[in-house]
């Protein structure tokens, strides 16, 4: 059974800092990996999708990498801003169409 | 930009009552999903739906749950006899093709509270 783990559970940084969020998954036979953002009491916003054949994806200040063989992904946020404060979720699809989510990393960027 | 919409945003019901949660997926999408998130826990997959039938379901999705696409735009989740442990945020999602290839786009959720 696929398990997804995210470290750290919470992170507080000063504005402007670069940071890395980590995600690991137990079954490396995945189709893709997605990073989402969740604001309190709100839905999930897709940030980046990495196909299993890809190594990384970039969108603005966000860069996500994937090392399928070791079962790891990282989300790099450059020059963090208070508006980046949210919970960041990692999710993988290993078979079919079900996303398996991690617990998330709660990020606080302090002005 | 097209969005997935869900109604109601909040619903309070008594244990044992039936509830129907509604979703309008993005119009040209073909695959539809329901997920739930119990407070403080991970987001969990419930069911996926394609071509008017269930394509995959989780162990959570038992006989108390059903899904339907009653017309060309709505996608519903019915819980026949709610239990206290059904209290959660329920998210609908859709994707243009199989979610194994494409991004799944999530709605804002329906917060269900069972008393």
CSV table of C-alpha atoms in Angstrom, one decimal:
chain,number,residue,atom,x,y,z
A,1,UNK,CA,0.0,0.0,0.0
A,2,UNK,CA,1.3,3.4,-1.0
A,3,UNK,CA,2.2,5.7,1.9
A,4,UNK,CA,3.2,9.3,1.5
A,5,UNK,CA,5.1,11.2,4.2
A,6,UNK,CA,6.0,14.9,4.4
A,7,UNK,CA,8.7,16.5,6.4
A,8,UNK,CA,8.6,18.8,8.2
A,9,UNK,CA,5.0,18.9,9.6
A,10,UNK,CA,5.4,22.7,10.1
A,11,UNK,CA,7.8,25.3,9.1
A,12,UNK,CA,8.1,29.0,10.1
A,13,UNK,CA,10.5,31.2,8.2
A,14,UNK,CA,11.1,35.0,7.8
A,15,UNK,CA,10.1,36.6,4.6
A,16,UNK,CA,12.6,36.4,1.7
A,17,UNK,CA,14.0,33.0,2.8
A,18,UNK,CA,14.4,30.2,0.3
A,19,UNK,CA,12.9,26.9,1.6
A,20,UNK,CA,12.6,23.3,0.8
A,21,UNK,CA,9.6,21.0,1.6
A,22,UNK,CA,10.2,17.2,1.5
A,23,UNK,CA,7.9,14.4,0.4
A,24,UNK,CA,8.6,10.7,0.3
A,25,UNK,CA,6.6,7.8,-1.0
A,26,UNK,CA,7.0,4.0,-0.4
A,27,UNK,CA,6.1,2.6,-3.8
A,28,UNK,CA,8.3,4.1,-6.6
A,29,UNK,CA,6.0,2.8,-9.3
A,30,UNK,CA,4.1,6.0,-9.7
A,31,UNK,CA,2.5,7.7,-12.7
A,32,UNK,CA,2.9,11.2,-11.4
A,33,UNK,CA,3.3,13.4,-8.4
A,34,UNK,CA,1.5,16.6,-7.6
A,35,UNK,CA,2.1,19.4,-5.2
A,36,UNK,CA,-1.0,21.2,-3.9
A,37,UNK,CA,-1.6,24.2,-1.7
A,38,UNK,CA,-4.4,24.3,0.8
A,39,UNK,CA,-5.5,27.5,2.6
A,40,UNK,CA,-7.3,27.1,5.9
A,41,UNK,CA,-10.9,25.9,5.3
A,42,UNK,CA,-10.4,26.0,1.6
A,43,UNK,CA,-10.0,23.6,-1.3
A,44,UNK,CA,-6.8,22.3,-2.9
A,45,UNK,CA,-5.0,24.3,-5.5
A,46,UNK,CA,-2.7,22.4,-7.9
A,47,UNK,CA,0.8,23.9,-8.0
A,48,UNK,CA,2.9,21.5,-10.0
A,49,UNK,CA,2.5,18.1,-11.6
A,50,UNK,CA,5.6,16.0,-12.4
A,51,UNK,CA,5.2,13.0,-14.7
A,52,UNK,CA,7.1,9.8,-13.7
A,53,UNK,CA,9.4,10.3,-16.6
A,54,UNK,CA,10.3,13.9,-15.6
A,55,UNK,CA,12.9,15.1,-13.1
A,56,UNK,CA,11.5,18.5,-12.3
A,57,UNK,CA,8.9,21.2,-13.0
A,58,UNK,CA,9.1,24.9,-12.5
A,59,UNK,CA,6.4,27.5,-12.1
A,60,UNK,CA,7.4,31.0,-11.1
A,61,UNK,CA,9.2,30.9,-7.7
A,62,UNK,CA,8.3,27.2,-7.3
A,63,UNK,CA,10.5,24.3,-8.4
A,64,UNK,CA,9.6,20.7,-7.8
A,65,UNK,CA,11.9,17.8,-8.3
A,66,UNK,CA,11.3,14.1,-8.5
A,67,UNK,CA,13.6,11.2,-7.8
A,68,UNK,CA,11.4,8.2,-8.5
A,69,UNK,CA,13.9,5.5,-7.7
A,70,UNK,CA,14.5,6.8,-4.2
A,71,UNK,CA,10.8,7.7,-3.7
A,72,UNK,CA,11.4,11.4,-3.0
A,73,UNK,CA,10.3,14.8,-4.1
A,74,UNK,CA,11.1,18.3,-3.0
A,75,UNK,CA,9.3,21.5,-3.4
A,76,UNK,CA,11.6,24.5,-3.5
A,77,UNK,CA,10.1,27.9,-2.8
A,78,UNK,CA,12.4,30.9,-3.6
A,79,UNK,CA,12.2,34.3,-1.9
A,80,UNK,CA,9.2,33.3,0.3
A,81,UNK,CA,6.4,35.8,0.9
A,82,UNK,CA,3.7,36.1,3.6
A,83,UNK,CA,1.2,35.1,0.9
A,84,UNK,CA,2.9,31.8,0.6
A,85,UNK,CA,1.6,30.9,4.1
A,86,UNK,CA,-0.5,27.7,3.6
A,87,UNK,CA,-0.4,24.0,3.9
A,88,UNK,CA,1.5,22.3,1.1
A,89,UNK,CA,0.4,18.8,0.2
A,90,UNK,CA,2.2,16.2,-1.8
A,91,UNK,CA,0.2,13.4,-3.6
A,92,UNK,CA,1.1,10.6,-5.9
A,93,UNK,CA,-0.8,8.4,-8.3
A,94,UNK,CA,0.5,4.8,-8.4
A,95,UNK,CA,-2.3,3.0,-10.2
A,96,UNK,CA,-5.6,3.9,-11.6
A,97,UNK,CA,-6.6,7.5,-10.8
A,98,UNK,CA,-6.5,7.7,-7.0
A,99,UNK,CA,-4.3,10.4,-5.5
A,100,UNK,CA,-2.6,9.3,-2.2
A,101,UNK,CA,-1.8,12.3,-0.1
A,102,UNK,CA,0.7,13.1,2.6
A,103,UNK,CA,-0.2,14.9,5.8
A,104,UNK,CA,1.1,18.2,4.5
A,105,UNK,CA,3.6,20.8,5.7
A,106,UNK,CA,2.1,23.9,7.3
A,107,UNK,CA,4.2,26.9,6.2
A,108,UNK,CA,4.2,30.2,7.9
A,109,UNK,CA,6.1,33.1,6.3
A,110,UNK,CA,6.6,35.9,8.8
A,111,UNK,CA,6.8,39.5,7.5
B,1,UNK,CA,-10.5,30.3,-15.7
B,2,UNK,CA,-12.9,27.4,-15.3
B,3,UNK,CA,-13.4,26.0,-11.8
B,4,UNK,CA,-15.0,23.1,-10.1
B,5,UNK,CA,-17.9,24.3,-7.9
B,6,UNK,CA,-19.6,22.6,-5.0
B,7,UNK,CA,-22.8,23.1,-3.1
B,8,UNK,CA,-23.6,23.6,-0.3
B,9,UNK,CA,-20.4,25.0,1.3
B,10,UNK,CA,-21.6,23.8,4.7
B,11,UNK,CA,-24.2,21.2,5.7
B,12,UNK,CA,-25.3,20.1,9.2
B,13,UNK,CA,-27.4,17.0,9.4
B,14,UNK,CA,-28.6,14.5,12.0
B,15,UNK,CA,-27.2,11.1,12.3
B,16,UNK,CA,-29.1,8.6,10.1
B,17,UNK,CA,-30.3,11.2,7.6
B,18,UNK,CA,-29.5,11.2,3.9
B,19,UNK,CA,-27.3,13.9,2.4
B,20,UNK,CA,-26.5,14.7,-1.2
B,21,UNK,CA,-23.4,16.8,-2.0
B,22,UNK,CA,-23.4,18.4,-5.3
B,23,UNK,CA,-20.5,19.3,-7.7
B,24,UNK,CA,-20.3,20.9,-11.1
B,25,UNK,CA,-17.0,19.7,-12.7
B,26,UNK,CA,-15.2,21.7,-15.3
B,27,UNK,CA,-17.2,21.4,-18.5
B,28,UNK,CA,-14.9,19.6,-20.9
B,29,UNK,CA,-13.6,17.2,-18.2
B,30,UNK,CA,-14.4,13.5,-18.4
B,31,UNK,CA,-13.2,12.1,-15.1
B,32,UNK,CA,-14.7,12.9,-11.8
B,33,UNK,CA,-13.7,12.2,-8.2
B,34,UNK,CA,-14.7,12.5,-4.6
B,35,UNK,CA,-12.2,12.8,-1.8
B,36,UNK,CA,-12.8,13.6,1.9
B,37,UNK,CA,-10.6,15.1,4.7
B,38,UNK,CA,-11.5,14.5,8.3
B,39,UNK,CA,-10.4,17.4,10.5
B,40,UNK,CA,-6.7,17.1,11.1
B,41,UNK,CA,-6.2,14.1,8.9
B,42,UNK,CA,-5.0,13.4,5.4
B,43,UNK,CA,-7.1,13.9,2.3
B,44,UNK,CA,-8.5,10.4,1.3
B,45,UNK,CA,-9.7,9.1,-2.0
B,46,UNK,CA,-13.3,7.9,-2.1
B,47,UNK,CA,-14.3,7.2,-5.7
B,48,UNK,CA,-13.6,8.0,-9.4
B,49,UNK,CA,-16.2,8.1,-12.1
B,50,UNK,CA,-15.9,7.9,-15.9
B,51,UNK,CA,-18.4,7.2,-18.7
B,52,UNK,CA,-21.3,7.1,-16.2
B,53,UNK,CA,-19.8,4.4,-14.1
B,54,UNK,CA,-17.5,4.0,-11.1
B,55,UNK,CA,-14.0,3.3,-12.3
B,56,UNK,CA,-12.3,2.9,-8.9
B,57,UNK,CA,-13.4,3.1,-5.3
B,58,UNK,CA,-11.7,2.9,-2.0
B,59,UNK,CA,-12.5,0.7,1.0
B,60,UNK,CA,-14.2,3.8,2.6
B,61,UNK,CA,-16.7,3.9,-0.2
B,62,UNK,CA,-19.1,1.3,1.1
B,63,UNK,CA,-22.8,0.7,0.4
B,64,UNK,CA,-23.8,3.8,2.3
B,65,UNK,CA,-22.2,5.9,-0.5
B,66,UNK,CA,-23.3,6.4,-4.1
B,67,UNK,CA,-22.4,8.7,-6.9
B,68,UNK,CA,-24.4,9.8,-9.9
B,69,UNK,CA,-24.2,12.1,-12.8
B,70,UNK,CA,-27.9,13.0,-13.1
B,71,UNK,CA,-27.5,15.4,-16.0
B,72,UNK,CA,-24.7,16.8,-18.3
B,73,UNK,CA,-23.3,19.1,-15.7
B,74,UNK,CA,-23.8,17.8,-12.1
B,75,UNK,CA,-22.0,15.1,-10.2
B,76,UNK,CA,-23.4,14.1,-6.8
B,77,UNK,CA,-22.3,12.1,-3.8
B,78,UNK,CA,-25.1,10.6,-1.7
B,79,UNK,CA,-24.6,9.3,1.8
B,80,UNK,CA,-27.7,7.2,2.7
B,81,UNK,CA,-27.6,7.1,6.4
B,82,UNK,CA,-25.0,9.5,7.9
B,83,UNK,CA,-22.8,8.5,10.8
B,84,UNK,CA,-20.9,10.7,13.2
B,85,UNK,CA,-17.7,9.6,11.6
B,86,UNK,CA,-18.8,10.9,8.2
B,87,UNK,CA,-18.2,14.5,9.4
B,88,UNK,CA,-15.5,15.8,7.1
B,89,UNK,CA,-14.7,18.1,4.3
B,90,UNK,CA,-15.7,16.5,1.0
B,91,UNK,CA,-13.9,17.6,-2.1
B,92,UNK,CA,-15.0,17.0,-5.7
B,93,UNK,CA,-12.4,17.0,-8.4
B,94,UNK,CA,-12.3,16.6,-12.2
B,95,UNK,CA,-9.7,16.0,-14.9
B,96,UNK,CA,-9.8,16.1,-18.7
B,97,UNK,CA,-8.5,12.6,-19.1
B,98,UNK,CA,-7.4,9.9,-16.7
B,99,UNK,CA,-6.0,11.4,-13.5
B,100,UNK,CA,-3.0,9.3,-13.9
B,101,UNK,CA,-1.8,11.6,-16.7
B,102,UNK,CA,-3.5,15.0,-16.0
B,103,UNK,CA,-3.9,17.3,-13.1
B,104,UNK,CA,-7.0,16.8,-11.0
B,105,UNK,CA,-8.7,20.1,-10.3
B,106,UNK,CA,-10.4,20.4,-6.9
B,107,UNK,CA,-13.5,22.3,-5.8
B,108,UNK,CA,-13.6,24.4,-2.6
B,109,UNK,CA,-15.3,21.6,-0.7
B,110,UNK,CA,-18.4,20.9,1.4
B,111,UNK,CA,-18.0,20.8,5.1
B,112,UNK,CA,-20.4,18.2,6.5
B,113,UNK,CA,-21.2,18.0,10.1
B,114,UNK,CA,-23.2,15.0,11.4
B,115,UNK,CA,-24.7,15.5,14.9
